[in-house]
XYZ file of C-alpha atoms in Angstrom:
495
model
C 63.078 129.802 198.732
C 64.502 133.350 198.579
C 68.001 134.383 199.468
C 68.431 136.101 202.837
C 69.777 139.652 202.623
C 73.469 140.129 203.188
C 74.323 141.283 206.717
C 75.867 144.479 205.354
C 72.928 145.370 203.112
C 70.274 147.879 204.206
C 67.671 145.094 204.302
C 69.918 142.946 206.479
C 70.595 145.799 208.847
C 66.970 146.779 209.232
C 65.797 143.255 209.885
C 67.861 143.368 213.103
C 66.060 146.644 214.039
C 69.075 148.134 215.782
C 67.519 151.412 216.888
C 69.244 154.099 218.940
C 66.924 155.591 221.563
C 66.269 159.350 221.399
C 67.004 159.923 225.085
C 70.255 158.000 224.921
C 71.413 159.955 221.871
C 70.315 163.272 223.408
C 72.444 162.563 226.491
C 75.501 162.213 224.231
C 74.972 165.442 222.303
C 75.704 169.095 223.118
C 72.899 171.583 223.535
C 71.902 172.578 219.964
C 71.345 176.134 221.205
C 75.004 176.408 222.196
C 76.192 177.403 218.706
C 74.719 178.708 215.478
C 73.604 177.335 213.164
C 72.376 174.625 215.537
C 71.777 172.006 212.843
C 75.445 172.086 211.776
C 76.602 171.662 215.372
C 74.183 168.749 215.741
C 75.408 167.039 212.566
C 79.082 167.490 213.498
C 78.484 166.074 216.969
C 76.685 162.980 215.645
C 79.381 162.460 212.999
C 82.098 162.592 215.681
C 80.221 160.077 217.820
C 79.973 157.722 214.833
C 83.695 157.989 214.058
C 84.559 157.575 217.740
C 82.491 154.393 218.029
C 80.104 155.804 220.645
C 77.352 155.395 218.077
C 77.690 152.086 216.259
C 77.579 151.764 212.497
C 74.396 150.534 210.824
C 71.992 151.462 213.620
C 68.787 153.402 213.112
C 68.838 156.949 214.446
C 65.827 158.235 216.391
C 62.924 159.665 214.456
C 63.289 163.393 213.884
C 60.296 164.297 216.051
C 61.527 162.123 218.955
C 65.064 163.527 218.911
C 63.785 167.092 218.650
C 61.662 166.538 221.774
C 64.557 164.938 223.660
C 66.874 167.853 222.763
C 64.188 170.480 223.350
C 64.793 171.903 219.888
C 62.778 172.255 216.706
C 62.099 169.394 214.355
C 63.455 171.569 211.521
C 66.857 171.638 213.279
C 66.995 167.838 213.479
C 65.754 167.444 209.905
C 68.463 169.790 208.608
C 71.078 168.024 210.745
C 70.090 164.617 209.355
C 70.259 166.068 205.824
C 73.863 167.155 206.492
C 74.718 163.697 207.830
C 73.393 162.103 204.652
C 75.292 164.583 202.477
C 78.510 163.825 204.356
C 78.074 160.051 204.152
C 77.436 159.575 207.869
C 73.874 158.377 207.305
C 71.512 157.059 204.639
C 67.744 156.736 204.487
C 65.266 154.436 202.813
C 61.620 155.304 202.456
C 59.681 154.000 205.401
C 62.763 152.587 207.125
C 64.230 155.661 208.856
C 67.765 157.064 208.942
C 70.734 154.745 209.550
C 74.324 155.481 210.505
C 77.106 154.846 208.008
C 80.843 155.409 207.493
C 81.777 158.045 204.901
C 84.004 156.861 202.090
C 87.634 157.640 202.868
C 87.075 158.067 206.626
C 88.539 155.678 209.193
C 87.011 154.982 212.624
C 88.993 156.487 215.481
C 89.388 153.006 216.950
C 91.746 152.298 214.044
C 93.452 155.669 213.640
C 94.173 156.063 217.360
C 96.595 153.122 217.086
C 98.399 154.459 214.016
C 101.607 156.383 214.440
C 101.574 160.127 213.726
C 102.292 160.922 210.102
C 104.564 163.812 211.057
C 107.337 164.302 213.602
C 105.027 165.112 216.507
C 105.872 163.905 220.001
C 103.393 161.128 220.744
C 101.932 161.283 224.261
C 98.723 159.505 223.332
C 100.017 155.930 223.372
C 101.376 154.556 226.633
C 103.325 151.765 224.984
C 107.099 151.369 225.404
C 109.389 149.978 222.745
C 111.611 146.914 222.986
C 115.418 147.306 222.969
C 116.612 146.402 219.483
C 119.348 144.091 220.765
C 116.843 142.092 222.818
C 114.663 141.483 219.777
C 117.630 140.698 217.516
C 118.980 138.169 220.016
C 115.559 136.593 220.471
C 115.093 136.208 216.699
C 118.437 134.464 216.365
C 117.711 132.082 219.217
C 114.221 131.068 218.114
C 115.082 130.532 214.428
C 115.983 126.831 214.905
C 112.797 126.301 216.922
C 110.729 127.922 214.208
C 112.317 125.650 211.609
C 111.300 122.657 213.715
C 107.663 123.780 213.434
C 107.836 124.200 209.652
C 106.639 120.649 208.921
C 103.496 121.100 211.046
C 100.228 122.798 209.998
C 101.030 125.603 212.462
C 97.535 125.970 213.933
C 97.409 126.315 217.706
C 93.984 127.668 218.730
C 94.876 127.359 222.430
C 98.390 128.701 221.897
C 101.728 126.901 221.728
C 101.806 124.272 224.489
C 105.177 125.510 225.769
C 103.931 129.095 225.971
C 100.750 128.046 227.776
C 102.895 126.163 230.275
C 105.195 129.162 230.746
C 102.274 131.531 231.392
C 100.721 129.044 233.813
C 104.012 128.724 235.659
C 104.219 132.517 235.836
C 100.831 132.672 237.583
C 101.879 129.904 239.961
C 105.132 131.682 240.798
C 103.177 134.861 241.572
C 100.933 133.031 244.034
C 98.052 131.554 242.018
C 98.357 127.832 241.278
C 97.618 127.383 237.574
C 97.825 124.575 235.010
C 98.255 125.023 231.234
C 94.659 123.939 230.589
C 93.544 127.175 232.277
C 95.499 129.335 229.812
C 94.473 130.600 226.379
C 97.106 132.526 224.407
C 95.584 135.429 222.489
C 96.619 138.231 220.154
C 96.902 140.725 222.993
C 94.730 141.557 226.007
C 92.156 143.360 223.846
C 91.638 140.161 221.857
C 91.180 138.252 225.105
C 88.553 140.726 226.328
C 86.671 140.613 223.017
C 86.537 136.803 223.148
C 85.208 136.891 226.704
C 82.509 139.428 225.830
C 81.465 137.301 222.859
C 81.057 134.142 224.924
C 79.682 135.446 228.220
C 77.534 138.421 227.164
C 74.578 139.100 224.932
C 73.403 142.464 223.566
C 71.701 144.425 226.303
C 73.539 142.736 229.193
C 74.812 144.999 231.949
C 78.576 145.267 232.400
C 80.173 147.099 235.320
C 83.181 149.242 234.422
C 85.370 151.760 236.160
C 85.082 155.437 235.320
C 87.554 156.437 233.912
C 88.726 153.306 232.117
C 90.706 152.016 229.134
C 89.077 153.477 225.962
C 89.572 150.424 223.761
C 87.874 148.184 226.319
C 84.927 150.569 226.470
C 84.755 150.552 222.663
C 84.615 146.741 222.647
C 81.652 146.829 225.019
C 79.819 149.433 222.949
C 80.322 147.383 219.811
C 78.966 144.327 221.623
C 75.883 146.482 222.433
C 76.316 146.059 226.178
C 74.941 148.445 228.788
C 77.731 149.789 230.967
C 77.194 150.600 234.634
C 80.079 152.684 235.971
C 81.763 152.984 239.358
C 84.179 155.852 240.060
C 87.938 155.588 240.432
C 89.221 158.781 242.040
C 92.740 159.971 242.781
C 92.583 157.905 245.981
C 91.232 154.779 244.299
C 88.023 152.785 244.620
C 85.141 153.096 247.076
C 84.388 149.407 247.541
C 81.132 150.269 249.277
C 79.929 151.900 246.055
C 81.256 148.984 244.008
C 79.475 146.418 246.185
C 76.260 148.461 246.129
C 76.417 148.711 242.325
C 76.874 144.960 242.062
C 73.831 144.362 244.283
C 71.590 146.824 242.498
C 72.601 146.305 238.867
C 73.538 142.590 239.056
C 75.800 142.938 236.006
C 76.664 139.921 233.932
C 80.335 140.903 233.987
C 82.658 143.464 235.565
C 85.836 144.720 233.888
C 88.448 146.057 236.320
C 92.067 147.268 236.209
C 93.191 146.969 239.861
C 96.948 147.085 239.198
C 98.244 150.620 238.446
C 94.900 151.477 236.944
C 94.808 152.969 233.455
C 94.602 155.988 233.486
C 94.681 156.954 237.195
C 97.638 154.774 238.239
C 95.872 153.623 241.441
C 96.670 150.269 243.055
C 93.783 148.465 244.765
C 94.656 147.353 248.331
C 94.388 143.644 249.190
C 91.434 144.033 251.633
C 89.396 145.753 248.911
C 90.153 142.905 246.516
C 88.805 140.391 249.025
C 85.608 142.404 249.534
C 85.106 142.779 245.797
C 85.504 139.032 245.246
C 82.884 138.294 247.898
C 80.469 140.910 246.504
C 80.780 139.559 242.952
C 80.297 135.978 244.153
C 77.010 136.943 245.820
C 75.612 138.391 242.575
C 77.079 135.739 240.265
C 79.006 138.390 238.323
C 81.993 137.332 236.272
C 85.089 139.385 237.106
C 87.420 140.186 234.208
C 90.659 141.434 235.751
C 93.055 143.270 233.442
C 96.608 142.713 234.712
C 98.521 144.088 231.735
C 100.283 146.623 233.999
C 100.811 144.408 237.058
C 104.546 143.889 236.477
C 105.256 147.627 236.172
C 105.641 148.203 239.917
C 107.946 151.188 240.447
C 107.676 152.006 244.171
C 105.977 148.930 245.653
C 106.312 145.161 245.278
C 104.533 143.743 242.257
C 101.040 142.685 243.397
C 100.039 139.015 243.382
C 97.253 137.948 240.994
C 93.854 139.323 241.946
C 92.331 135.828 241.960
C 94.864 134.655 244.555
C 92.797 136.546 247.174
C 89.801 134.271 246.615
C 88.924 131.503 249.037
C 89.943 127.971 247.932
C 87.794 127.035 244.967
C 86.482 130.582 244.727
C 88.054 131.561 241.401
C 85.399 129.901 239.255
C 84.074 133.218 237.925
C 87.324 135.188 237.726
C 89.018 135.680 234.368
C 92.476 137.255 234.337
C 93.824 138.816 231.165
C 97.360 140.007 230.506
C 99.790 140.718 227.713
C 103.348 141.635 226.819
C 102.383 144.972 225.240
C 103.215 147.156 228.258
C 106.117 145.167 229.707
C 107.855 144.230 226.446
C 106.477 145.375 223.081
C 102.976 145.781 221.657
C 104.250 144.700 218.239
C 104.430 141.084 219.424
C 100.619 140.964 219.786
C 100.881 138.324 222.487
C 98.404 138.180 225.337
C 96.641 135.546 227.398
C 93.773 134.837 229.688
C 93.438 132.572 232.697
C 90.018 131.049 233.278
C 88.387 127.748 234.259
C 89.534 125.054 231.828
C 86.013 124.435 230.544
C 85.583 128.117 229.676
C 89.017 128.172 228.016
C 87.798 125.418 225.683
C 84.682 127.415 224.846
C 86.733 130.561 224.243
C 89.075 128.631 221.941
C 86.033 127.630 219.896
C 85.008 131.266 219.679
C 88.530 132.189 218.631
C 88.575 129.687 215.757
C 85.576 131.404 214.196
C 87.662 134.526 213.545
C 91.306 133.565 214.067
C 92.469 129.955 213.987
C 95.566 130.650 216.040
C 98.330 133.142 216.604
C 101.666 133.442 214.824
C 104.048 130.656 215.801
C 107.009 132.997 215.404
C 105.543 135.609 217.752
C 104.739 132.959 220.336
C 108.268 131.550 220.201
C 109.646 135.057 220.648
C 107.291 135.605 223.595
C 108.419 132.345 225.172
C 112.056 133.410 224.914
C 111.411 136.926 226.232
C 109.337 135.669 229.171
C 112.211 133.365 230.120
C 114.463 136.456 230.207
C 112.006 138.601 232.187
C 114.226 138.590 235.268
C 116.986 140.083 233.140
C 114.950 142.458 230.943
C 112.358 143.861 233.359
C 114.550 145.534 236.051
C 116.277 147.898 233.565
C 112.865 148.716 232.079
C 111.524 149.635 235.526
C 114.548 151.787 236.315
C 114.151 153.568 232.989
C 110.474 154.252 233.741
C 111.351 155.688 237.164
C 113.733 158.154 235.543
C 111.212 159.138 232.888
C 108.460 159.541 235.477
C 110.685 161.831 237.540
C 111.577 163.917 234.465
C 107.918 164.308 233.513
C 106.837 165.238 237.044
C 109.611 167.848 237.322
C 108.735 169.369 233.945
C 105.039 169.562 234.799
C 105.809 171.158 238.186
C 107.989 173.771 236.467
C 105.660 174.698 233.609
C 102.236 173.949 235.130
C 102.429 174.694 238.872
C 98.637 175.055 238.954
C 98.106 171.430 237.867
C 97.836 168.643 240.420
C 98.475 164.921 240.227
C 99.451 161.972 242.374
C 102.680 160.177 241.555
C 101.516 156.632 240.711
C 103.350 153.711 242.384
C 103.551 151.957 239.017
C 102.208 151.863 235.485
C 103.017 154.159 232.583
C 101.267 157.515 233.025
C 100.177 160.436 235.214
C 96.520 161.470 235.506
C 96.796 165.248 235.750
C 94.061 167.598 236.966
C 94.281 170.874 235.021
C 92.002 172.728 237.411
C 89.664 173.805 234.588
C 87.751 172.034 231.775
C 90.270 172.880 229.065
C 91.766 169.480 228.200
C 90.222 169.167 224.743
C 91.177 172.720 223.794
C 94.718 172.224 225.078
C 95.068 168.939 223.171
C 93.891 170.667 219.997
C 96.328 173.535 220.381
C 99.196 171.275 221.477
C 98.755 169.371 218.234
C 99.639 172.567 216.359
C 102.850 172.682 218.438
C 103.813 169.113 217.583
C 102.464 167.181 220.584
C 99.890 164.406 220.282
C 97.839 163.975 223.451
C 94.206 163.244 224.201
C 91.927 164.813 226.789
C 90.429 162.883 229.663
C 87.008 162.591 228.042
C 88.303 159.714 225.907
C 88.698 157.640 229.087
C 85.171 158.390 230.309
C 82.282 155.966 230.240
C 79.938 158.858 229.420
C 80.551 161.939 227.267
C 81.322 165.309 228.737
C 83.263 164.322 231.853
C 86.982 164.432 232.745
C 87.365 167.506 230.553
C 89.703 168.845 233.263
C 91.991 165.795 233.004
C 94.920 164.675 230.854
C 96.634 161.310 230.806
C 100.340 162.010 230.303
C 102.449 158.893 229.663
C 106.123 158.755 230.689
C 107.171 156.194 228.071
C 109.367 158.619 226.088
C 112.977 159.599 226.921
C 113.394 162.371 229.541
C 114.511 165.031 227.045
C 111.522 164.264 224.828
C 109.135 164.523 227.769
C 110.619 167.862 228.838
C 110.283 169.210 225.309
C 106.683 167.991 225.067
C 105.752 169.761 228.307
C 107.492 172.955 227.141
C 105.487 172.887 223.903
C 102.214 172.372 225.807
C 103.104 175.305 228.061
C 103.672 177.462 224.984
C 100.306 176.381 223.598
C 98.573 177.252 226.874
C 100.335 180.621 227.137
C 98.979 181.618 223.731
C 95.450 181.269 225.063
C 92.959 178.532 224.310
C 90.019 178.759 221.981
C 87.122 176.294 222.240
C 88.158 172.861 221.013
C 87.595 172.448 217.314
C 84.758 170.219 216.175
C 86.659 169.327 213.001
C 87.045 165.550 212.924
C 90.611 164.473 213.599
C 92.330 161.173 214.377
C 92.763 159.926 217.942
C 95.716 157.823 219.077
C 95.194 156.036 222.389
C 96.819 152.846 223.666
């Protein structure tokens, strides 16, 4: 008996035959004839796609002849481009096995760096994540210390989550209009963790998943890494066209649909109740699981907070609806506390999946979350009032410095989705970085490359003076004139 190759070895990778199709790759790349020398532009573009997660690591790139035909360029251009990728550490080759993607030594995938804080003093408009008042955290730590001590004699493993926290989250759903019991709740390390668990249990590589376009970049990354095929439906400034959504469900019959109906990230749209009912009926007819991201549902600034999406289902009709949420947007992302609501049987299966990678969350964080959720009626109203003031300051600054831009004031959430009127978002983001402002263009929220280049997501999670200064700096950058966005790899920070 011979040993099987390690999963990370070249032999182990090739045995899985993870091959990237030439047409798919060609659709993600710029026209090689657009810049000279073309092979360098090709290599830089593929390297960026690898770092950004749009091309997975350890997959086989198309054969040189196939990619050349798909790009309508010469084979010599592709050959030289692949040579540059190998020199830079973005690819390796083995005789007879093709060219495979790799991560250069010392480079970090954008999925990691986009969550890291800026190393300098730049104003960060890339992460829509508010902080927690220091006194609230200090008080919570003092109050939960005796409870934590009471857990010290236990093993501390809670794969479903602390029973008291599960009960509190269930009661929260019930209070909002969706009767829920603790057995339907799984506590996770944030909403992203919940989504990843769901994808791992319900989907297999190659399954179709319906997503909104634009959508949350980290969710899209999770689907790409799970090797799922995304089918997109548009979300415009006025929201969803449920006719298109229902038609897409009928035609594609996706295994799962991921939706953000509450103050959608990044557009800020709120899905009306009648559309929610129609969507539930359409998904039930195709047997599609609905994964509803409600992380922003409590951040209602001009309207009442919406009830849970699943509460619009007919009695007994929530069997294929999974609701995910977290405390990252309403309290503090540093807690890493999220949850999902699903049928109890699926919750048990998801807990089993969770144990394979993470045997349970921090007891301390869960105790803090339990305390902060109990104080939500006290802590949330000041947070909402603060966001209203910051939103007004941002809107006024944008109107003053960028009168040619357009946007709709969202009724809730954490950001504006601005239309710049021209496809200059990437170039503006690059130049704004030189003026001390971190922001990312709309293409990072797109399901496919090359779209939303005329859009910027501008969060209003910073203090008013900081927002005004950030807009002034962006105006200065724009006034200097924009050059084409650099193709030099740089970190991305999106949350």
